Amino acid sequence: MAAQLPANLSPETVRTLSEERDEPEWLTQTRLDALEALETLDLPDVIQTPGRRWTNLEDLDFESLVDPLGAEEATERVTAEGVEVLDFETALAEHPDLVEERFGSVIDPQTNYLTALSVALFTTGTVVYVPEGVDATDVKIRTEMNGRSLFTHTLIVTEASSSVTILESIETGEEIEGNRYHSNLVEVAAGENSYVQYGSLQNLSENTYNVTLKRGRADTYASVNWIEGNIGSRLTRSDIETTLSGDSSESKIVGAFFGHDDQHFDVNARVWHEAEHTTADLVTRGVLDDRARSVYEGVQDVGREAWDTSSYQRENTLMLSDDSEADASPKLIINNHDTEASHSATVGQVDQEDLLYMTSRSIPERTARNMLVEGFFVPVLEEIAVDELREDIESLVAARLRE
Amino acid sequence: MSSEQDHLKETDTEARFEFKKEEKSAFKADKGLTEETIRVISEDKDEPEWMLQRRLRALKQFQEMPMPTDWPGQPDLSEVDVAEIVPYIRPDVEVRGGVDDWTDLPDDIKDTFDKLGIPEAEKNALSGVGAQYESEVVYQNMQERWEEKGVVFCNMDEAVQDYEDIVREHFMTKCVPPSDNKFAALHGAVWSGGSFVYVPEDVTVEMPVQAYFRMNSEGMGQFEHTLIVAESGSEVHYIEGCSAPKYSAFNLHSGGVEVFVGEDAHVQYSTVQNWSKNTYNLNTKRAIVEKGGRMEWISGSMGSKATMLYPSSILKGRGASDNHITIAFAGEGQNIDTGAKVYHNAPNTKSTIESKSISKDGGRTNYRGLVHIADGASNSSTAVECDALMFDNESTSDTMPYMEINESTVDVAHEATVGKIGDEDIFYLQSRGLDDDDAKQMIVSGFIEPITEELPIEYAVELNRLVELEMEGSLG
């Protein structure tokens, strides 16, 4: 379903944004094309069953949420040896050809209404470029959102036989009245035999609508691994996707979320197996309290030419309250029979026997429950190579449990 | 075609399902669907006014509803044009509602069912048999000892006359209302034939009752309605079988099944479906299960060009339970989109879904399921298990489960696996002296065993035989 073009958006707005950043003509044009496409593009698909849409993106009031010229933020970028971690203006000045070639190569700006809006209006961006053979750890991008809306774009390019771990975090700095909107697009182009682990942590204030699309393409022997923690926001729509386009490429998607009050998380993990001998592993764990709601879709799509595929998916939701709701739809789409694939999903509550065991050892019930919830996230936390991200998620979970 | 397959064509298997009879009817409606057609059908059946009104209301809903075209990966229904369907054919039988002595049937119809093995099945292990030919039931029989206990097994048209109160209360009101989907609405407008089963309180019908549906005419639609009312503490097993020969024009099968499972009652509903490969099978089946009741759906979906069928159970009373066991086999040109739906609407309800699919020679199978646990359905549990077996790279197998959980004290698990037929297993069997085809056949038989062991022996044999024929590519 198409949303309306907000009246406060015009080609002039986009030109102003582009001119302020001294952008090349191709980028201005890409933004203008995206803006124009808004009139015809649809919102991304949400899961629908008879009589019900699981997430209502139609209700987003872009008119009041989007303030393109009032974006305020503070971004800190920590680089590592041999890697270039650049804001967009610098990247355009220093690597004009690279950015022109790669921008929009993994995520088509006109994929849907939300991506086009993001490309037309992004004011903050980071380019991470890892040259051939470089191994880098602990690249960090920390952003604080201060205005009504913020649109950001992250472009990661790894050359052959390089590796990098990246942590990107977003949180709210200054509190303001009313609702807010945050959008982030992340493109990963992983060259042959390169390794990317990209971790992200979202802890926005709970008056924020948060939309992110992260998509990677893995060349031969490459690995694209995603880790995502969603703690904050009013509503989050998050899509993490990998196209395994090179033979023997791999992807792991690890997700964790913790919802309370009336938070809504629409989390989607998708993998397309397009080449031979590719492997994917999707693991998501979430906890819901109060009236919080989660919608999960996982897709393992095995193409006709994807011989010798291995593809696994697990999703587990822990419900702490009767008023919460968890919806799950793990999908397998198999077009090549030379495949080993499985998926599973479970929903349940804190194990009563475990609880009894702990309380009988004189641990107060509340403490025991909190320990079990923290323990529930362990299998996901173990996958995280970046210490800081793991520790941050642990402490945010612990903080929420003590509220 | 190989000589081996030629040989098979001449065996009775070909004759059993693919033979055609010359069309011979006492009354045949015009193609397409108008209010006039509905009035004619209703009048021909001498129906009470309320039933005519229900038909007309359903027709209106059918005309207003869109085709289901926006489901991800669903079968192509563009060929289904209701204007081209003959919705009603009354076969040429003397006694309306069917004869009760097999020998009174016209020879060609009798011959048809003889070939399908219906009388033998009856003799062997059944409490009663109904047989439908085109739009009407032509044969109906019920063992006396069940009749004495108040069990009713008759055709649906007769039930409208003889058990009007029960039918009026249950017929497409709470279980499958015409508004459920476009083809349920179509069914509500043009339904004809089918079975009515009534089991009084605390009566256990120990042997299954069986109905067989046969379409013979080209371009017809079959819309039989099955209504089962099992009162508190009763128990019954209903089996249906279906088939149709293949014509150049498509056939449409759009049946409706409604099952009312009373308190602590137990109903098993088994289907072995083998429509011809130009039949669109768009069926709606649903059960409402009261406190402590148990519903079991067992289905084997082999034939048809496209099937869209998701038997569903509404677990309405505390402690109600549901088991689904389904098997889908899609060969060349077939698209079997099937699954299960369970609504947990009360505490302590339980469900299990076991789904197996096999795709071969470019066939498409899809498991599409929904498990809904309503707010208040505490201590409910569900387990869904899907396994897909694929033979070759032209085939497709998808799994699309949906789970909606509104309650925290629940136990929900879904698991699905897919894999190719194991080369090692085949090698092992070959090393024990089986040839390649027999080895594959044996692996498939093992794969579907959880289903066949739930069926009475005659049906298990039938299902195995059908799988065998699919494997040999000699059906349809």
JSON list of N, CA and C in Angstrom, two decimals, chain B residues 105-153:
[
{"chain": "B", "resi": 105, "resn": "LEU", "atom": "N", "xyz": [-28.75, -49.99, -8.66]},
{"chain": "B", "resi": 105, "resn": "LEU", "atom": "CA", "xyz": [-28.09, -48.90, -9.39]},
{"chain": "B", "resi": 105, "resn": "LEU", "atom": "C", "xyz": [-28.05, -49.19, -10.88]},
{"chain": "B", "resi": 106, "resn": "PRO", "atom": "N", "xyz": [-28.13, -48.14, -11.72]},
{"chain": "B", "resi": 106, "resn": "PRO", "atom": "CA", "xyz": [-27.91, -48.37, -13.15]},
{"chain": "B", "resi": 106, "resn": "PRO", "atom": "C", "xyz": [-26.54, -49.01, -13.36]},
{"chain": "B", "resi": 107, "resn": "ASP", "atom": "N", "xyz": [-26.48, -49.88, -14.37]},
{"chain": "B", "resi": 107, "resn": "ASP", "atom": "CA", "xyz": [-25.26, -50.67, -14.56]},
{"chain": "B", "resi": 107, "resn": "ASP", "atom": "C", "xyz": [-24.00, -49.84, -14.69]},
{"chain": "B", "resi": 108, "resn": "ASP", "atom": "N", "xyz": [-24.09, -48.73, -15.43]},
{"chain": "B", "resi": 108, "resn": "ASP", "atom": "CA", "xyz": [-22.83, -48.00, -15.66]},
{"chain": "B", "resi": 108, "resn": "ASP", "atom": "C", "xyz": [-22.31, -47.36, -14.38]},
{"chain": "B", "resi": 109, "resn": "ILE", "atom": "N", "xyz": [-23.22, -46.88, -13.54]},
{"chain": "B", "resi": 109, "resn": "ILE", "atom": "CA", "xyz": [-22.77, -46.30, -12.27]},
{"chain": "B", "resi": 109, "resn": "ILE", "atom": "C", "xyz": [-22.24, -47.38, -11.34]},
{"chain": "B", "resi": 110, "resn": "LYS", "atom": "N", "xyz": [-22.96, -48.48, -11.31]},
{"chain": "B", "resi": 110, "resn": "LYS", "atom": "CA", "xyz": [-22.53, -49.60, -10.48]},
{"chain": "B", "resi": 110, "resn": "LYS", "atom": "C", "xyz": [-21.14, -50.07, -10.90]},
{"chain": "B", "resi": 111, "resn": "ASP", "atom": "N", "xyz": [-20.98, -50.13, -12.19]},
{"chain": "B", "resi": 111, "resn": "ASP", "atom": "CA", "xyz": [-19.71, -50.55, -12.75]},
{"chain": "B", "resi": 111, "resn": "ASP", "atom": "C", "xyz": [-18.58, -49.61, -12.31]},
{"chain": "B", "resi": 112, "resn": "THR", "atom": "N", "xyz": [-18.90, -48.31, -12.33]},
{"chain": "B", "resi": 112, "resn": "THR", "atom": "CA", "xyz": [-17.90, -47.32, -11.90]},
{"chain": "B", "resi": 112, "resn": "THR", "atom": "C", "xyz": [-17.43, -47.60, -10.49]},
{"chain": "B", "resi": 113, "resn": "PHE", "atom": "N", "xyz": [-18.39, -47.74, -9.60]},
{"chain": "B", "resi": 113, "resn": "PHE", "atom": "CA", "xyz": [-18.00, -47.95, -8.21]},
{"chain": "B", "resi": 113, "resn": "PHE", "atom": "C", "xyz": [-17.41, -49.32, -7.96]},
{"chain": "B", "resi": 114, "resn": "ASP", "atom": "N", "xyz": [-17.86, -50.31, -8.74]},
{"chain": "B", "resi": 114, "resn": "ASP", "atom": "CA", "xyz": [-17.24, -51.62, -8.63]},
{"chain": "B", "resi": 114, "resn": "ASP", "atom": "C", "xyz": [-15.76, -51.51, -8.91]},
{"chain": "B", "resi": 115, "resn": "LYS", "atom": "N", "xyz": [-15.45, -50.75, -10.00]},
{"chain": "B", "resi": 115, "resn": "LYS", "atom": "CA", "xyz": [-14.04, -50.60, -10.38]},
{"chain": "B", "resi": 115, "resn": "LYS", "atom": "C", "xyz": [-13.26, -49.90, -9.29]},
{"chain": "B", "resi": 116, "resn": "LEU", "atom": "N", "xyz": [-13.92, -48.97, -8.60]},
{"chain": "B", "resi": 116, "resn": "LEU", "atom": "CA", "xyz": [-13.24, -48.24, -7.53]},
{"chain": "B", "resi": 116, "resn": "LEU", "atom": "C", "xyz": [-13.16, -49.05, -6.25]},
{"chain": "B", "resi": 117, "resn": "GLY", "atom": "N", "xyz": [-13.80, -50.18, -6.24]},
{"chain": "B", "resi": 117, "resn": "GLY", "atom": "CA", "xyz": [-13.67, -51.06, -5.08]},
{"chain": "B", "resi": 117, "resn": "GLY", "atom": "C", "xyz": [-14.55, -50.68, -3.91]},
{"chain": "B", "resi": 118, "resn": "ILE", "atom": "N", "xyz": [-15.60, -49.92, -4.16]},
{"chain": "B", "resi": 118, "resn": "ILE", "atom": "CA", "xyz": [-16.43, -49.46, -3.03]},
{"chain": "B", "resi": 118, "resn": "ILE", "atom": "C", "xyz": [-17.19, -50.61, -2.35]},
{"chain": "B", "resi": 119, "resn": "PRO", "atom": "N", "xyz": [-17.87, -51.49, -3.07]},
{"chain": "B", "resi": 119, "resn": "PRO", "atom": "CA", "xyz": [-18.62, -52.54, -2.37]},
{"chain": "B", "resi": 119, "resn": "PRO", "atom": "C", "xyz": [-17.73, -53.44, -1.52]},
{"chain": "B", "resi": 120, "resn": "GLU", "atom": "N", "xyz": [-16.52, -53.72, -2.03]},
{"chain": "B", "resi": 120, "resn": "GLU", "atom": "CA", "xyz": [-15.63, -54.58, -1.23]},
{"chain": "B", "resi": 120, "resn": "GLU", "atom": "C", "xyz": [-15.28, -53.91, 0.09]},
{"chain": "B", "resi": 121, "resn": "ALA", "atom": "N", "xyz": [-14.96, -52.60, -0.03]},
{"chain": "B", "resi": 121, "resn": "ALA", "atom": "CA", "xyz": [-14.60, -51.88, 1.19]},
{"chain": "B", "resi": 121, "resn": "ALA", "atom": "C", "xyz": [-15.73, -51.98, 2.19]},
{"chain": "B", "resi": 122, "resn": "GLU", "atom": "N", "xyz": [-16.95, -51.84, 1.68]},
{"chain": "B", "resi": 122, "resn": "GLU", "atom": "CA", "xyz": [-18.10, -51.90, 2.58]},
{"chain": "B", "resi": 122, "resn": "GLU", "atom": "C", "xyz": [-18.20, -53.25, 3.27]},
{"chain": "B", "resi": 123, "resn": "LYS", "atom": "N", "xyz": [-18.08, -54.28, 2.45]},
{"chain": "B", "resi": 123, "resn": "LYS", "atom": "CA", "xyz": [-18.19, -55.62, 3.01]},
{"chain": "B", "resi": 123, "resn": "LYS", "atom": "C", "xyz": [-17.17, -55.84, 4.10]},
{"chain": "B", "resi": 124, "resn": "ASN", "atom": "N", "xyz": [-15.99, -55.29, 3.86]},
{"chain": "B", "resi": 124, "resn": "ASN", "atom": "CA", "xyz": [-14.90, -55.59, 4.78]},
{"chain": "B", "resi": 124, "resn": "ASN", "atom": "C", "xyz": [-15.00, -54.97, 6.15]},
{"chain": "B", "resi": 125, "resn": "ALA", "atom": "N", "xyz": [-15.11, -53.67, 6.20]},
{"chain": "B", "resi": 125, "resn": "ALA", "atom": "CA", "xyz": [-14.86, -53.09, 7.52]},
{"chain": "B", "resi": 125, "resn": "ALA", "atom": "C", "xyz": [-15.63, -51.82, 7.84]},
{"chain": "B", "resi": 126, "resn": "LEU", "atom": "N", "xyz": [-16.75, -51.63, 7.21]},
{"chain": "B", "resi": 126, "resn": "LEU", "atom": "CA", "xyz": [-17.38, -50.33, 7.42]},
{"chain": "B", "resi": 126, "resn": "LEU", "atom": "C", "xyz": [-18.77, -50.45, 8.05]},
{"chain": "B", "resi": 127, "resn": "SER", "atom": "N", "xyz": [-19.12, -49.38, 8.76]},
{"chain": "B", "resi": 127, "resn": "SER", "atom": "CA", "xyz": [-20.46, -49.33, 9.35]},
{"chain": "B", "resi": 127, "resn": "SER", "atom": "C", "xyz": [-21.49, -48.89, 8.33]},
{"chain": "B", "resi": 128, "resn": "GLY", "atom": "N", "xyz": [-21.06, -48.11, 7.35]},
{"chain": "B", "resi": 128, "resn": "GLY", "atom": "CA", "xyz": [-21.98, -47.62, 6.35]},
{"chain": "B", "resi": 128, "resn": "GLY", "atom": "C", "xyz": [-21.22, -47.02, 5.19]},
{"chain": "B", "resi": 129, "resn": "VAL", "atom": "N", "xyz": [-21.87, -46.96, 4.02]},
{"chain": "B", "resi": 129, "resn": "VAL", "atom": "CA", "xyz": [-21.23, -46.41, 2.84]},
{"chain": "B", "resi": 129, "resn": "VAL", "atom": "C", "xyz": [-22.19, -45.48, 2.11]},
{"chain": "B", "resi": 130, "resn": "GLY", "atom": "N", "xyz": [-21.70, -44.35, 1.68]},
{"chain": "B", "resi": 130, "resn": "GLY", "atom": "CA", "xyz": [-22.46, -43.50, 0.77]},
{"chain": "B", "resi": 130, "resn": "GLY", "atom": "C", "xyz": [-21.61, -43.29, -0.45]},
{"chain": "B", "resi": 131, "resn": "ALA", "atom": "N", "xyz": [-22.24, -43.20, -1.61]},
{"chain": "B", "resi": 131, "resn": "ALA", "atom": "CA", "xyz": [-21.48, -42.97, -2.82]},
{"chain": "B", "resi": 131, "resn": "ALA", "atom": "C", "xyz": [-22.14, -41.86, -3.62]},
{"chain": "B", "resi": 132, "resn": "GLN", "atom": "N", "xyz": [-21.35, -40.88, -3.97]},
{"chain": "B", "resi": 132, "resn": "GLN", "atom": "CA", "xyz": [-21.89, -39.77, -4.76]},
{"chain": "B", "resi": 132, "resn": "GLN", "atom": "C", "xyz": [-21.34, -39.81, -6.16]},
{"chain": "B", "resi": 133, "resn": "TYR", "atom": "N", "xyz": [-22.25, -39.62, -7.12]},
{"chain": "B", "resi": 133, "resn": "TYR", "atom": "CA", "xyz": [-21.89, -39.61, -8.52]},
{"chain": "B", "resi": 133, "resn": "TYR", "atom": "C", "xyz": [-22.34, -38.26, -9.06]},
{"chain": "B", "resi": 134, "resn": "GLU", "atom": "N", "xyz": [-21.43, -37.48, -9.61]},
{"chain": "B", "resi": 134, "resn": "GLU", "atom": "CA", "xyz": [-21.73, -36.10, -10.01]},
{"chain": "B", "resi": 134, "resn": "GLU", "atom": "C", "xyz": [-22.23, -35.31, -8.81]},
{"chain": "B", "resi": 135, "resn": "SER", "atom": "N", "xyz": [-23.45, -34.80, -8.89]},
{"chain": "B", "resi": 135, "resn": "SER", "atom": "CA", "xyz": [-23.93, -33.92, -7.82]},
{"chain": "B", "resi": 135, "resn": "SER", "atom": "C", "xyz": [-24.78, -34.59, -6.77]},
{"chain": "B", "resi": 136, "resn": "GLU", "atom": "N", "xyz": [-25.12, -35.87, -6.96]},
{"chain": "B", "resi": 136, "resn": "GLU", "atom": "CA", "xyz": [-26.04, -36.47, -6.01]},
{"chain": "B", "resi": 136, "resn": "GLU", "atom": "C", "xyz": [-25.54, -37.81, -5.50]},
{"chain": "B", "resi": 137, "resn": "VAL", "atom": "N", "xyz": [-25.99, -38.10, -4.30]},
{"chain": "B", "resi": 137, "resn": "VAL", "atom": "CA", "xyz": [-25.66, -39.40, -3.72]},
{"chain": "B", "resi": 137, "resn": "VAL", "atom": "C", "xyz": [-26.52, -40.45, -4.39]},
{"chain": "B", "resi": 138, "resn": "VAL", "atom": "N", "xyz": [-25.89, -41.53, -4.86]},
{"chain": "B", "resi": 138, "resn": "VAL", "atom": "CA", "xyz": [-26.64, -42.53, -5.61]},
{"chain": "B", "resi": 138, "resn": "VAL", "atom": "C", "xyz": [-26.81, -43.83, -4.82]},
{"chain": "B", "resi": 139, "resn": "TYR", "atom": "N", "xyz": [-26.05, -43.94, -3.74]},
{"chain": "B", "resi": 139, "resn": "TYR", "atom": "CA", "xyz": [-26.15, -45.16, -2.97]},
{"chain": "B", "resi": 139, "resn": "TYR", "atom": "C", "xyz": [-25.89, -44.84, -1.52]},
{"chain": "B", "resi": 140, "resn": "GLN", "atom": "N", "xyz": [-26.68, -45.37, -0.65]},
{"chain": "B", "resi": 140, "resn": "GLN", "atom": "CA", "xyz": [-26.52, -45.05, 0.76]},
{"chain": "B", "resi": 140, "resn": "GLN", "atom": "C", "xyz": [-26.89, -46.27, 1.57]},
{"chain": "B", "resi": 141, "resn": "ASN", "atom": "N", "xyz": [-26.02, -46.64, 2.44]},
{"chain": "B", "resi": 141, "resn": "ASN", "atom": "CA", "xyz": [-26.33, -47.82, 3.24]},
{"chain": "B", "resi": 141, "resn": "ASN", "atom": "C", "xyz": [-25.76, -47.67, 4.64]},
{"chain": "B", "resi": 142, "resn": "MET", "atom": "N", "xyz": [-26.49, -48.15, 5.60]},
{"chain": "B", "resi": 142, "resn": "MET", "atom": "CA", "xyz": [-26.06, -48.04, 6.99]},
{"chain": "B", "resi": 142, "resn": "MET", "atom": "C", "xyz": [-26.44, -49.34, 7.68]},
{"chain": "B", "resi": 143, "resn": "GLN", "atom": "N", "xyz": [-25.49, -49.89, 8.42]},
{"chain": "B", "resi": 143, "resn": "GLN", "atom": "CA", "xyz": [-25.83, -51.13, 9.11]},
{"chain": "B", "resi": 143, "resn": "GLN", "atom": "C", "xyz": [-26.92, -50.90, 10.14]},
{"chain": "B", "resi": 144, "resn": "GLU", "atom": "N", "xyz": [-27.80, -51.87, 10.22]},
{"chain": "B", "resi": 144, "resn": "GLU", "atom": "CA", "xyz": [-28.98, -51.73, 11.08]},
{"chain": "B", "resi": 144, "resn": "GLU", "atom": "C", "xyz": [-28.64, -51.48, 12.54]},
{"chain": "B", "resi": 145, "resn": "ARG", "atom": "N", "xyz": [-27.60, -52.18, 12.99]},
{"chain": "B", "resi": 145, "resn": "ARG", "atom": "CA", "xyz": [-27.32, -52.07, 14.43]},
{"chain": "B", "resi": 145, "resn": "ARG", "atom": "C", "xyz": [-26.94, -50.65, 14.83]},
{"chain": "B", "resi": 146, "resn": "TRP", "atom": "N", "xyz": [-26.42, -49.87, 13.88]},
{"chain": "B", "resi": 146, "resn": "TRP", "atom": "CA", "xyz": [-26.11, -48.47, 14.21]},
{"chain": "B", "resi": 146, "resn": "TRP", "atom": "C", "xyz": [-27.39, -47.63, 14.15]},
{"chain": "B", "resi": 147, "resn": "GLU", "atom": "N", "xyz": [-28.22, -47.95, 13.18]},
{"chain": "B", "resi": 147, "resn": "GLU", "atom": "CA", "xyz": [-29.48, -47.23, 13.08]},
{"chain": "B", "resi": 147, "resn": "GLU", "atom": "C", "xyz": [-30.29, -47.36, 14.35]},
{"chain": "B", "resi": 148, "resn": "GLU", "atom": "N", "xyz": [-30.25, -48.56, 14.91]},
{"chain": "B", "resi": 148, "resn": "GLU", "atom": "CA", "xyz": [-31.01, -48.81, 16.15]},
{"chain": "B", "resi": 148, "resn": "GLU", "atom": "C", "xyz": [-30.54, -47.92, 17.29]},
{"chain": "B", "resi": 149, "resn": "LYS", "atom": "N", "xyz": [-29.27, -47.57, 17.27]},
{"chain": "B", "resi": 149, "resn": "LYS", "atom": "CA", "xyz": [-28.75, -46.71, 18.34]},
{"chain": "B", "resi": 149, "resn": "LYS", "atom": "C", "xyz": [-28.98, -45.23, 18.05]},
{"chain": "B", "resi": 150, "resn": "GLY", "atom": "N", "xyz": [-29.63, -44.96, 16.96]},
{"chain": "B", "resi": 150, "resn": "GLY", "atom": "CA", "xyz": [-29.94, -43.56, 16.64]},
{"chain": "B", "resi": 150, "resn": "GLY", "atom": "C", "xyz": [-28.89, -42.87, 15.81]},
{"chain": "B", "resi": 151, "resn": "VAL", "atom": "N", "xyz": [-27.93, -43.63, 15.32]},
{"chain": "B", "resi": 151, "resn": "VAL", "atom": "CA", "xyz": [-26.91, -43.03, 14.45]},
{"chain": "B", "resi": 151, "resn": "VAL", "atom": "C", "xyz": [-27.54, -42.74, 13.09]},
{"chain": "B", "resi": 152, "resn": "VAL", "atom": "N", "xyz": [-27.27, -41.57, 12.57]},
{"chain": "B", "resi": 152, "resn": "VAL", "atom": "CA", "xyz": [-27.78, -41.23, 11.24]},
{"chain": "B", "resi": 152, "resn": "VAL", "atom": "C", "xyz": [-26.61, -41.08, 10.29]},
{"chain": "B", "resi": 153, "resn": "PHE", "atom": "N", "xyz": [-26.70, -41.75, 9.17]},
{"chain": "B", "resi": 153, "resn": "PHE", "atom": "CA", "xyz": [-25.72, -41.55, 8.11]},
{"chain": "B", "resi": 153, "resn": "PHE", "atom": "C", "xyz": [-26.52, -41.52, 6.82]}
]
